[in-house]
Tab-separated table of C-alpha atoms in Angstrom:
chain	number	residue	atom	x	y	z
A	1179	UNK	CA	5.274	1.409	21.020
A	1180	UNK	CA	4.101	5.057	21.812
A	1181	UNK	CA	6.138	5.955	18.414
A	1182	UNK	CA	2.299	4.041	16.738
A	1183	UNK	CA	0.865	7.793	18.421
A	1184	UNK	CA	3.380	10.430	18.457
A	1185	UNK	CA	4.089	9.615	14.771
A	1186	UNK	CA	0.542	10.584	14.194
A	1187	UNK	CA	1.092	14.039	15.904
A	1188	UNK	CA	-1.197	13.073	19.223
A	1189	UNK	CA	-1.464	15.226	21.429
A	1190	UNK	CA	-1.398	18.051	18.581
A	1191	UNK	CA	-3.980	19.392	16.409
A	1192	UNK	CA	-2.339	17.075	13.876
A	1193	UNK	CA	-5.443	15.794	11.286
A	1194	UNK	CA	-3.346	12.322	10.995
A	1195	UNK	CA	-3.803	11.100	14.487
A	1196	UNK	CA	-7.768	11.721	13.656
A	1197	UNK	CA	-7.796	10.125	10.490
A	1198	UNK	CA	-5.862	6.805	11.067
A	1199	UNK	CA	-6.792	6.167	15.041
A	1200	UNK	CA	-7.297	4.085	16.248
A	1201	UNK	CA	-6.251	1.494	13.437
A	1202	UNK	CA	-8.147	-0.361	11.891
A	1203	UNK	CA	-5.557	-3.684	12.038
A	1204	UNK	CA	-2.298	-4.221	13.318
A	1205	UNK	CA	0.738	-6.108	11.477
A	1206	UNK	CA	3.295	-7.578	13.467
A	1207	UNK	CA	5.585	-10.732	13.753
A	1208	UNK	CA	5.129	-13.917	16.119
A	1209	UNK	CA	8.181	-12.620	18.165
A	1210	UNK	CA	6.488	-9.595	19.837
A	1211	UNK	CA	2.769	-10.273	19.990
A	1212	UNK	CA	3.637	-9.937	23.875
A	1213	UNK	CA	4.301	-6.002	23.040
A	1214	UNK	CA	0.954	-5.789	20.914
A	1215	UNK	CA	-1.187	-7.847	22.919
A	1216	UNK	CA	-0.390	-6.903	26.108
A	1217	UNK	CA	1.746	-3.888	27.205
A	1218	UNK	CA	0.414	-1.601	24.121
A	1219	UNK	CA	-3.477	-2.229	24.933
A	1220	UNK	CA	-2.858	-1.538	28.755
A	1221	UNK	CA	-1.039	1.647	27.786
A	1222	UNK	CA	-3.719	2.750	25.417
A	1223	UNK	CA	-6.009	2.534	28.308
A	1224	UNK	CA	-3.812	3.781	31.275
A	1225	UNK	CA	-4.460	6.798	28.336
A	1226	UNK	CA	-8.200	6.797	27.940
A	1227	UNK	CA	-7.599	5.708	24.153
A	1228	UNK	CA	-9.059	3.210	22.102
A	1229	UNK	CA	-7.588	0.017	21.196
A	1230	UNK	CA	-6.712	-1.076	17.645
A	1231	UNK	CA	-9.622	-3.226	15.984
A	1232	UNK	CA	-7.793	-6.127	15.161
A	1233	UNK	CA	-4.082	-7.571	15.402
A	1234	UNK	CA	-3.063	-9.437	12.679
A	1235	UNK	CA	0.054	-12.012	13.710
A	1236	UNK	CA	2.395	-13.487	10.838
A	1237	UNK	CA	4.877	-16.247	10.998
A	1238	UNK	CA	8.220	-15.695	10.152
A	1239	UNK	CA	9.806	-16.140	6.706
A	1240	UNK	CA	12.434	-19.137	6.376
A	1241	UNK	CA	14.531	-20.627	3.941
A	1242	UNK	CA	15.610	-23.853	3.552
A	1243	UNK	CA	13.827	-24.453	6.269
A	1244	UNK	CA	16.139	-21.925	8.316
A	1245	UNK	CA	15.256	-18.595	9.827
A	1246	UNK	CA	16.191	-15.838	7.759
A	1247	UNK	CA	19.107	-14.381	9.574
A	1248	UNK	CA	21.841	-11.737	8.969
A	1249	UNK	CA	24.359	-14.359	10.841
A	1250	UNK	CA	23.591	-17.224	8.723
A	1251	UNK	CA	24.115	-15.255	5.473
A	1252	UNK	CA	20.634	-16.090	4.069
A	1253	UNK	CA	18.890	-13.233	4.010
A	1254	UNK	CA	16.996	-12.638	0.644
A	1255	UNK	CA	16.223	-8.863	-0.372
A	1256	UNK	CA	13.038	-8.811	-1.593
A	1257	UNK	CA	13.972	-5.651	-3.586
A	1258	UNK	CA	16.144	-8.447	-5.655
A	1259	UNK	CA	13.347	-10.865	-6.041
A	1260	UNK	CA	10.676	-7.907	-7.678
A	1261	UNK	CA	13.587	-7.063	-10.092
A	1262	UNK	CA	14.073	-10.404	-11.070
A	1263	UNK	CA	10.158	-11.186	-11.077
A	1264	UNK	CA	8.031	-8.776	-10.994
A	1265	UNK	CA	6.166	-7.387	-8.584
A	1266	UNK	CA	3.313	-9.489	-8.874
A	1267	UNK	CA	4.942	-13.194	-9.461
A	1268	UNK	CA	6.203	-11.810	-5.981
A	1269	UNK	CA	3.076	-11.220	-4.842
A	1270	UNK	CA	1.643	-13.887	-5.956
A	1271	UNK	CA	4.172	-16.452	-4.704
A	1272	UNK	CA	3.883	-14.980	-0.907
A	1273	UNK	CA	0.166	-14.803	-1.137
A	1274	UNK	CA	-0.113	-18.551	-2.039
A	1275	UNK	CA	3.195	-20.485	-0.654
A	1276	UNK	CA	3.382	-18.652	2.716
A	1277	UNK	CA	0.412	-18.861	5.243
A	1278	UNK	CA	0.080	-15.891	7.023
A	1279	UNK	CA	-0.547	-17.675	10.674
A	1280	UNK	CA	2.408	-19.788	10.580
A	1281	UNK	CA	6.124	-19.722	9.278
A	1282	UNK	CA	6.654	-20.335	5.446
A	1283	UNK	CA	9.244	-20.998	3.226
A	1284	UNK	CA	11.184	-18.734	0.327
A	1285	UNK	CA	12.963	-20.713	-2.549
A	1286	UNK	CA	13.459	-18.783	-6.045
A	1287	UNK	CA	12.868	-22.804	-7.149
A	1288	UNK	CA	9.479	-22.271	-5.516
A	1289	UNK	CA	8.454	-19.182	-6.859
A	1290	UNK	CA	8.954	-20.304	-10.290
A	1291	UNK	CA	7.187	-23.176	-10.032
A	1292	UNK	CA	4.307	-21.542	-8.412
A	1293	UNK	CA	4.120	-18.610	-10.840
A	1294	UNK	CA	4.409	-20.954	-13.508
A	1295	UNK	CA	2.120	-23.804	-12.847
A	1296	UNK	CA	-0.592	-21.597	-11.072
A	1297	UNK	CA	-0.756	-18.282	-12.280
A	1298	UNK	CA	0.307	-18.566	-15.571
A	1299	UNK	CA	-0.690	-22.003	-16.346
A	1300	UNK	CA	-4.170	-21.274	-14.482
A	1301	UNK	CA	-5.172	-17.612	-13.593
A	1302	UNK	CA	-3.810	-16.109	-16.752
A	1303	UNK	CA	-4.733	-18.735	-19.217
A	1304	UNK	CA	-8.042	-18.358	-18.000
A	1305	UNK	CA	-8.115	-14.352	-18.495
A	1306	UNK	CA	-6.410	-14.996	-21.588
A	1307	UNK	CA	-9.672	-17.409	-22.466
A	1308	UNK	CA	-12.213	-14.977	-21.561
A	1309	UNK	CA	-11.058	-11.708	-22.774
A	1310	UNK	CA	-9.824	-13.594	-26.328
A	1311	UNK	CA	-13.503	-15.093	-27.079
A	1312	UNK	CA	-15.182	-11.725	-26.307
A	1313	UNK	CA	-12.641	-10.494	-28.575
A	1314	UNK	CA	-12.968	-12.933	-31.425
A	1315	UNK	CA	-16.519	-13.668	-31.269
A	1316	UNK	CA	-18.175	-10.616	-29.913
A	1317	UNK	CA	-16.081	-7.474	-30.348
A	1318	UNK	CA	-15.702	-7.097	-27.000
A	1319	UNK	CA	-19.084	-7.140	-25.691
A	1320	UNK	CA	-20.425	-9.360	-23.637
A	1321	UNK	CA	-23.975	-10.632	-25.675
A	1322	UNK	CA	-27.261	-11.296	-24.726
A	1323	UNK	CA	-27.701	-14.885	-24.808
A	1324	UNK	CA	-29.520	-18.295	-23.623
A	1325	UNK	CA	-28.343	-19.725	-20.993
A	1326	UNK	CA	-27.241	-23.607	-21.495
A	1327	UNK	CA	-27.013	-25.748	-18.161
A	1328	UNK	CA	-23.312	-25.876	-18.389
A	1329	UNK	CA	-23.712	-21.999	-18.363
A	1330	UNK	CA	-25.482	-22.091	-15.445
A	1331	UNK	CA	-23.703	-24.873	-13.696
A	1332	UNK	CA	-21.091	-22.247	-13.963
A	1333	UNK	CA	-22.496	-19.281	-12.939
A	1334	UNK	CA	-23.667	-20.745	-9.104
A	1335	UNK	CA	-19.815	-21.896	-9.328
A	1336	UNK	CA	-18.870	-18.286	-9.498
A	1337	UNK	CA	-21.455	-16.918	-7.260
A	1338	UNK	CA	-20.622	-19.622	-4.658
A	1339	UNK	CA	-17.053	-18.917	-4.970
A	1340	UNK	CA	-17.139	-15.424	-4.898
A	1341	UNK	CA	-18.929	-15.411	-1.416
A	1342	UNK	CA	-16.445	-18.006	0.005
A	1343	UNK	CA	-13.601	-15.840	-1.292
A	1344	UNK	CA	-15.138	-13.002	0.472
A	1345	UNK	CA	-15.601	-14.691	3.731
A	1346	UNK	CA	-11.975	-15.848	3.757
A	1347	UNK	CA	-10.330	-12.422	3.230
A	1348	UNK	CA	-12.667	-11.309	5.845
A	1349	UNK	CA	-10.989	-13.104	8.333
A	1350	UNK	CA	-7.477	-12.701	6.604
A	1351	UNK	CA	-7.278	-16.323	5.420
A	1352	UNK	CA	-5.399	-15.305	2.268
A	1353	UNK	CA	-3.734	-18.231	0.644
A	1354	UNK	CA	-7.009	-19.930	1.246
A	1355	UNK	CA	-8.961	-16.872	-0.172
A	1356	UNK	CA	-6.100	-17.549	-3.195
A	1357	UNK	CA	-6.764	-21.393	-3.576
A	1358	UNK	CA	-10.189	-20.568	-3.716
A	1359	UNK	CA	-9.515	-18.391	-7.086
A	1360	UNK	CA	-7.432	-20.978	-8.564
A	1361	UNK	CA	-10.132	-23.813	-7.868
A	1362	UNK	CA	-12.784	-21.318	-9.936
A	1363	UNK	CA	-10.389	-20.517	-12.301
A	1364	UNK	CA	-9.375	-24.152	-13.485
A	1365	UNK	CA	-13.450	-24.502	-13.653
A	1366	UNK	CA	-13.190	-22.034	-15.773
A	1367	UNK	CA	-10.648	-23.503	-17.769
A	1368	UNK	CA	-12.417	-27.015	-18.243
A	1369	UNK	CA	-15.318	-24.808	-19.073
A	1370	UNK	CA	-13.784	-23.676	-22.043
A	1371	UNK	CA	-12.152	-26.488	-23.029
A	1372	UNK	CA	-15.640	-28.327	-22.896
A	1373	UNK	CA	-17.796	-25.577	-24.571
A	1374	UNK	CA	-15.250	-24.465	-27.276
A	1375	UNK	CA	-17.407	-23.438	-30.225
């Protein structure tokens, strides 16, 4: 644990230890929240030095239900996965399939269908919407224009949305954050589809 300080040159003139403590959050697995919790706060102030703002606990990643383990023969490399991919269909399928609070489950089967149906099928049609209309219609620029009720209707949507979204990350409730943006996206979506000129 005291490697978290001396890495950062305490007890030196070292600008790091300055500029990143004490940290804003903490990342660590289910398995040693014991360490983080409790022995690494009551060193910190056996040491005069303040505490971490936040500890963020994550479940553990599983497969098939199982826990990914070198003795099983299941481990995935996640280097693999991004090649194979991307980095963001990676992303993305973490962010949304696996909660951050509790253990989740990898499957390539998963990831596909997830990328696929949501952000593909969802997110990017409805960027692909947006950004072609300005395009075709507008040259790119967004006009000045009267607003219908639909259009508003819309608009609260997105302003409602947004600040939910915002709360959520907040308080590090990402997938939900995530399932937040896909529910304003697929408004978005039948938006389009119902206003097509």
């Amino acid at each position: 644990l005291i490697n978290y300080l001396s890495g950062l040159g305490y007890g030196s003139e070292n600008e790091l230890f300055k500029k990143y403590w004490p940290a804003d959050l903490h990342v660590i697995g289910k398995g040693i929240i014991r360490f983080h919790a409790v022995y690494w706060p009551a060193m910190l102030l056996s040491a005069g030095l303040p505490l971490p703002k936040s500890i963020f606990v994550h479940g553990y990643i599983t497969t098939e239900g199982k826990k990914i383990s070198k003795s099983l023969g299941n481990v995935i490399d996640p280097n693999d996965v991004v090649k194979k991919y991307g980095l963001d269909s990676f992303r993305y399928f973490m962010l949304r399939e696996i909660s951050p609070f509790d253990d989740g489950d990898f499957s390539e089967k998963a990831l596909v269908e997830r990328v696929n149906n949501e952000l593909v099928a969802n997110i990017g049609n409805f960027v692909y919407r947006t950004l072609s209309f300005m395009d075709r219609y507008f040259d790119g620029i967004v006009p000045a224009a009267k607003l219908t009720k639909e259009d508003k209707d819309l608009i609260k949507k997105i302003e409602a949305y947004s600040r939910i979204v915002k709360e959520l990350l907040g308080k590090l409730e990402l997938k939900e954050a995530l399932q937040k943006i896909l529910e304003l996206s697929a408004h978005g979506n039948k938006y389009f589809q119902e206003n097509k000129p």
